CSV table of C-alpha atoms in Angstrom, one decimal:
chain,number,residue,atom,x,y,z
A,1,MET,CA,0.0,0.0,0.0
A,2,ARG,CA,2.8,2.4,1.0
A,3,ARG,CA,4.6,1.5,-2.2
A,4,ASN,CA,1.5,2.3,-4.3
A,5,ILE,CA,1.1,5.7,-2.6
A,6,LEU,CA,4.8,6.6,-3.2
A,7,HIS,CA,4.4,5.5,-6.8
A,8,LEU,CA,1.3,7.7,-7.3
A,9,ALA,CA,3.0,10.7,-5.6
A,10,GLY,CA,6.0,10.3,-7.9
A,11,ILE,CA,3.7,10.3,-11.0
A,12,PHE,CA,2.0,13.4,-9.7
A,13,LEU,CA,5.3,15.3,-9.1
A,14,LEU,CA,6.6,14.3,-12.5
A,15,GLY,CA,3.4,15.7,-14.0
A,16,VAL,CA,3.7,19.0,-12.2
A,17,ALA,CA,7.3,19.3,-13.2
A,18,THR,CA,6.4,18.6,-16.9
A,19,LEU,CA,3.6,21.2,-16.7
A,20,PHE,CA,5.9,23.9,-15.4
A,21,THR,CA,8.5,23.0,-18.1
A,22,ALA,CA,5.9,23.2,-20.8
A,23,CYS,CA,4.7,26.6,-19.5
A,24,GLY,CA,8.2,27.9,-19.3
A,25,GLU,CA,8.8,27.0,-23.0
A,26,GLU,CA,5.7,29.0,-24.1
A,27,ASP,CA,5.8,32.7,-24.7
A,28,ALA,CA,5.1,34.8,-21.6
A,29,LEU,CA,1.5,35.9,-21.3
A,30,THR,CA,0.8,39.6,-21.8
A,31,PRO,CA,-2.4,41.6,-21.0
A,32,SER,CA,-4.6,42.3,-24.0
A,33,GLY,CA,-5.0,45.9,-25.0
A,34,ASN,CA,-1.7,47.0,-23.5
A,35,GLU,CA,-0.6,48.4,-26.8
A,36,LEU,CA,-3.4,51.0,-26.7
A,37,ASN,CA,-2.7,54.3,-24.8
A,38,SER,CA,-6.1,56.0,-24.5
A,39,PHE,CA,-4.5,59.1,-22.8
A,40,LEU,CA,-2.9,60.2,-26.1
A,41,PRO,CA,-4.7,61.2,-29.3
A,42,ASP,CA,-5.0,58.6,-32.0
A,43,GLU,CA,-1.9,58.6,-34.2
A,44,SER,CA,-4.1,59.5,-37.2
A,45,ASP,CA,-5.5,62.6,-35.4
A,46,HIS,CA,-3.5,65.7,-36.4
A,47,SER,CA,-6.0,68.3,-35.4
A,48,PRO,CA,-4.8,71.4,-33.5
A,49,VAL,CA,-6.2,70.1,-30.2
A,50,ALA,CA,-4.4,66.7,-30.7
A,51,GLU,CA,-1.1,68.5,-31.4
A,52,LEU,CA,-1.6,70.7,-28.3
A,53,ARG,CA,-2.0,67.6,-26.2
A,54,ARG,CA,1.0,65.9,-27.7
A,55,SER,CA,3.2,68.9,-27.2
A,56,PHE,CA,2.1,69.3,-23.6
A,57,TYR,CA,3.0,65.7,-22.9
A,58,GLU,CA,6.4,66.1,-24.6
A,59,GLU,CA,7.1,69.2,-22.5
A,60,THR,CA,5.8,68.1,-19.1
A,61,GLY,CA,5.5,64.3,-19.1
A,62,ILE,CA,1.8,64.7,-18.2
A,63,TYR,CA,-1.0,63.4,-20.4
A,64,LEU,CA,-3.4,66.3,-21.1
A,65,LEU,CA,-7.2,65.8,-21.4
A,66,PHE,CA,-10.1,68.2,-22.2
A,67,SER,CA,-12.8,65.6,-21.8
A,68,ASP,CA,-13.5,62.8,-19.4
A,69,THR,CA,-14.1,60.4,-22.3
A,70,LEU,CA,-10.8,58.7,-23.2
A,71,ARG,CA,-12.2,56.4,-25.9
A,72,HIS,CA,-15.6,55.9,-27.6
A,73,VAL,CA,-15.2,53.6,-30.6
A,74,GLN,CA,-17.9,51.5,-32.3
A,75,THR,CA,-16.9,47.9,-32.2
A,76,GLY,CA,-19.9,46.4,-34.0
A,77,THR,CA,-23.7,46.0,-33.6
A,78,ASP,CA,-25.9,43.9,-31.3
A,79,GLU,CA,-28.5,41.5,-32.5
A,80,PRO,CA,-31.2,44.1,-33.2
A,81,GLY,CA,-28.6,46.1,-35.2
A,82,ARG,CA,-27.9,48.8,-32.7
A,83,PRO,CA,-24.3,50.1,-32.6
A,84,VAL,CA,-22.0,48.7,-29.8
A,85,TYR,CA,-19.3,51.0,-28.5
A,86,ASP,CA,-16.1,50.5,-26.6
A,87,THR,CA,-16.1,53.4,-24.2
A,88,GLU,CA,-13.4,54.3,-21.6
A,89,MET,CA,-13.8,57.2,-19.3
A,90,VAL,CA,-12.0,59.0,-16.5
A,91,ASP,CA,-14.2,58.1,-13.5
A,92,PHE,CA,-13.1,60.1,-10.4
A,93,ASN,CA,-15.1,57.7,-8.2
A,94,TYR,CA,-12.9,54.8,-9.2
A,95,ASN,CA,-9.6,53.9,-7.4
A,96,LEU,CA,-7.8,50.7,-7.0
A,97,ASN,CA,-8.8,50.6,-3.3
A,98,GLY,CA,-12.5,51.4,-3.8
A,99,ASP,CA,-15.1,53.9,-4.9
A,100,GLY,CA,-15.1,57.6,-4.0
A,101,GLY,CA,-18.0,59.8,-3.2
A,102,TYR,CA,-17.9,62.4,-6.0
A,103,ASN,CA,-21.1,63.7,-7.6
A,104,LEU,CA,-19.6,66.1,-10.2
A,105,ARG,CA,-20.8,68.5,-12.8
A,106,MET,CA,-18.1,69.5,-15.4
A,107,GLU,CA,-17.9,72.3,-17.9
A,108,TYR,CA,-15.5,71.8,-20.7
A,109,TYR,CA,-13.4,74.2,-22.8
A,110,THR,CA,-14.9,74.3,-26.2
A,111,THR,CA,-12.5,76.4,-28.3
A,112,LEU,CA,-8.8,75.9,-29.2
A,113,GLU,CA,-8.0,79.3,-27.8
A,114,GLU,CA,-9.5,78.4,-24.4
A,115,MET,CA,-7.6,75.1,-24.4
A,116,GLN,CA,-4.3,76.8,-25.3
A,117,ALA,CA,-4.8,79.4,-22.5
A,118,ALA,CA,-5.6,76.7,-19.9
A,119,ALA,CA,-2.6,74.6,-20.9
A,120,GLN,CA,-0.3,77.6,-20.7
A,121,THR,CA,-1.8,78.7,-17.4
A,122,PHE,CA,-1.1,75.3,-15.9
A,123,LYS,CA,2.5,75.4,-17.1
A,124,ASP,CA,3.0,78.9,-15.9
A,125,GLU,CA,1.2,78.9,-12.5
A,126,TYR,CA,1.0,75.3,-11.4
A,127,LEU,CA,3.9,73.3,-12.8
A,128,PRO,CA,6.7,75.3,-11.3
A,129,HIS,CA,5.4,74.6,-7.8
A,130,MET,CA,5.0,70.9,-8.3
A,131,GLY,CA,7.9,68.7,-7.3
A,132,GLU,CA,8.5,65.2,-8.6
A,133,SER,CA,6.4,63.6,-5.8
A,134,MET,CA,3.4,65.8,-6.8
A,135,MET,CA,3.7,65.1,-10.5
A,136,LEU,CA,0.5,63.9,-12.2
A,137,TYR,CA,-0.1,61.0,-14.6
A,138,SER,CA,-2.8,62.8,-16.5
A,139,LEU,CA,-4.5,66.2,-16.2
A,140,LEU,CA,-8.1,67.1,-17.2
A,141,LEU,CA,-8.4,70.9,-17.6
A,142,LEU,CA,-11.9,72.2,-17.0
A,143,LYS,CA,-13.6,75.5,-17.4
A,144,ASN,CA,-15.7,74.8,-14.3
A,145,LEU,CA,-16.1,71.9,-11.8
A,146,GLU,CA,-18.8,71.6,-9.2
A,147,GLN,CA,-19.8,69.0,-6.6
A,148,ASP,CA,-23.1,68.2,-5.1
A,149,ARG,CA,-21.6,67.0,-1.8
A,150,TYR,CA,-24.8,65.8,-0.1
A,151,ASN,CA,-26.9,64.9,-3.2
A,152,GLU,CA,-29.3,67.7,-2.5
A,153,ASP,CA,-29.0,69.6,-5.8
A,154,ASP,CA,-26.8,72.1,-4.0
A,155,TRP,CA,-23.8,72.6,-6.3
A,156,GLU,CA,-20.6,74.2,-5.1
A,157,PHE,CA,-17.3,75.0,-6.8
A,158,LEU,CA,-14.7,72.3,-6.5
A,159,ALA,CA,-11.1,73.3,-7.5
A,160,SER,CA,-10.0,69.8,-8.3
A,161,ALA,CA,-11.0,66.1,-8.2
A,162,SER,CA,-8.7,63.2,-8.5
A,163,ASN,CA,-8.2,59.5,-8.6
A,164,ILE,CA,-5.2,57.2,-8.9
A,165,TYR,CA,-4.4,58.1,-12.5
A,166,CYS,CA,-5.9,61.6,-13.2
A,167,MET,CA,-6.5,65.0,-11.7
A,168,GLY,CA,-9.3,67.3,-12.9
A,169,VAL,CA,-8.5,70.9,-12.4
A,170,ALA,CA,-10.9,73.8,-12.8
A,171,THR,CA,-8.7,76.5,-14.3
A,172,GLY,CA,-11.7,78.7,-14.9
A,173,ASP,CA,-13.0,81.1,-17.5
A,174,LEU,CA,-9.5,82.5,-18.0
A,175,ALA,CA,-10.6,85.3,-20.3
A,176,ASN,CA,-12.6,86.8,-17.5
A,177,LEU,CA,-10.4,86.0,-14.4
A,178,THR,CA,-8.1,88.5,-12.7
A,179,GLU,CA,-4.6,87.4,-11.7
A,180,GLU,CA,-5.7,87.3,-8.1
A,181,GLU,CA,-8.6,85.0,-9.0
A,182,ARG,CA,-6.3,82.7,-10.9
A,183,ALA,CA,-3.8,82.6,-8.0
A,184,ALA,CA,-6.7,81.8,-5.5
A,185,THR,CA,-7.8,78.9,-7.7
A,186,ALA,CA,-4.3,77.5,-7.9
A,187,LEU,CA,-4.0,77.7,-4.1
A,188,GLU,CA,-7.1,75.7,-3.7
A,189,VAL,CA,-5.7,73.0,-6.1
A,190,PHE,CA,-2.4,72.8,-4.2
A,191,LYS,CA,-4.3,72.5,-0.9
A,192,ASP,CA,-6.2,69.6,-2.3
A,193,ILE,CA,-3.0,67.9,-3.5
A,194,VAL,CA,-1.5,68.2,0.0
A,195,ASP,CA,-4.7,67.1,1.7
A,196,ASN,CA,-4.9,64.0,-0.5
A,197,ALA,CA,-1.2,63.2,0.1
A,198,ILE,CA,-1.6,63.5,3.9
A,199,SER,CA,-4.7,61.3,3.9
A,200,GLU,CA,-2.5,58.5,2.5
A,201,PHE,CA,0.0,58.7,5.4
A,202,ASP,CA,-0.1,56.1,8.1
A,203,TRP,CA,-1.6,57.3,11.4
A,204,ASP,CA,1.6,56.7,13.3
A,205,ASP,CA,3.7,58.5,10.6
A,206,TYR,CA,1.6,61.7,10.6
A,207,GLU,CA,-1.6,62.0,12.6
A,208,GLY,CA,-0.2,60.3,15.7
A,209,LEU,CA,2.7,62.8,15.7
A,210,PHE,CA,0.3,65.7,15.2
A,211,TYR,CA,-1.8,64.8,18.3
A,212,ASP,CA,1.3,64.0,20.3
A,213,ALA,CA,2.5,67.6,19.6
A,214,THR,CA,-0.9,69.4,20.1
A,215,GLY,CA,-2.2,67.4,23.0
A,216,GLU,CA,-5.8,68.2,23.9
A,217,VAL,CA,-5.8,71.5,21.9
A,218,TYR,CA,-7.4,69.9,18.8
A,219,SER,CA,-9.2,67.0,20.5
A,220,GLY,CA,-12.7,68.2,19.5
A,221,ASP,CA,-14.7,66.5,16.8
A,222,TYR,CA,-16.0,69.6,15.0
A,223,VAL,CA,-14.6,72.9,13.8
A,224,ASP,CA,-16.9,74.9,16.0
A,225,ASP,CA,-15.2,73.4,19.0
A,226,TRP,CA,-12.3,75.7,18.1
A,227,VAL,CA,-13.9,78.6,16.1
A,228,GLU,CA,-16.8,80.3,17.8
A,229,GLY,CA,-19.8,80.8,15.6
A,230,TRP,CA,-18.4,78.7,12.8
A,231,ASP,CA,-20.4,78.9,9.6
A,232,ARG,CA,-17.9,77.7,7.0
A,233,THR,CA,-16.8,81.2,6.0
A,234,GLN,CA,-14.1,81.9,8.6
A,235,LEU,CA,-11.4,80.1,6.6
A,236,GLU,CA,-8.6,82.4,7.9
A,237,ALA,CA,-9.3,81.2,11.4
A,238,ILE,CA,-8.8,77.6,10.6
A,239,TYR,CA,-5.6,78.4,8.6
A,240,GLU,CA,-4.2,80.2,11.7
A,241,LEU,CA,-4.8,77.0,13.6
A,242,GLY,CA,-2.6,75.1,11.2
A,243,PHE,CA,-5.3,73.4,9.1
A,244,ILE,CA,-5.5,73.5,5.3
A,245,ASN,CA,-9.1,72.5,4.9
A,246,TYR,CA,-12.2,71.5,6.9
């Protein structure tokens, strides 16, 4: 009996070894579709907007977008004859570690002049302040970005939204913004970037040290524990306390 078991075990191990040898002799598996980069314009697209996006990537290493639709190509028809599309979009609610809570409304730039101005504004006023650790994979420039935070049809301006591979930035109606208004928008975006980076830190690496240093000073649960009469407008008061947002 023991001899039979050893015999069967030997056959099994020989089979496993043969299987791995056969797999090793085959070509390595590669993911399908990896030759397609949806963040760059199609190679056959030589429109002014496509050339603007290409030149921006060559200068900055950041993929430039002006729409949240990366790809929308008809791949065939269904049984009733209706067209079937392969659609890929920038979904700010999608991350590798779960879903976000954005409910967004976007306004796109519609003219080449607006897109050129937005791209140049980002290069002039944002990029010089972004170190290597803050560099983006892709950038969606928007004329306006709003969020309905509580799903009550109460839309409020949102300077930026982001997920693991893209950041959407509301650079605004540049033709009608003052330099001060442009700078204020840029500041909001940088605060969002810092806020997102801090949220990824381990408690012991950041928040634990913060509370060790401040003790009971910031032990309350709400902003109005520290700012009397808080109504979400006294931003300077929370900045003076060392916070970048609420």
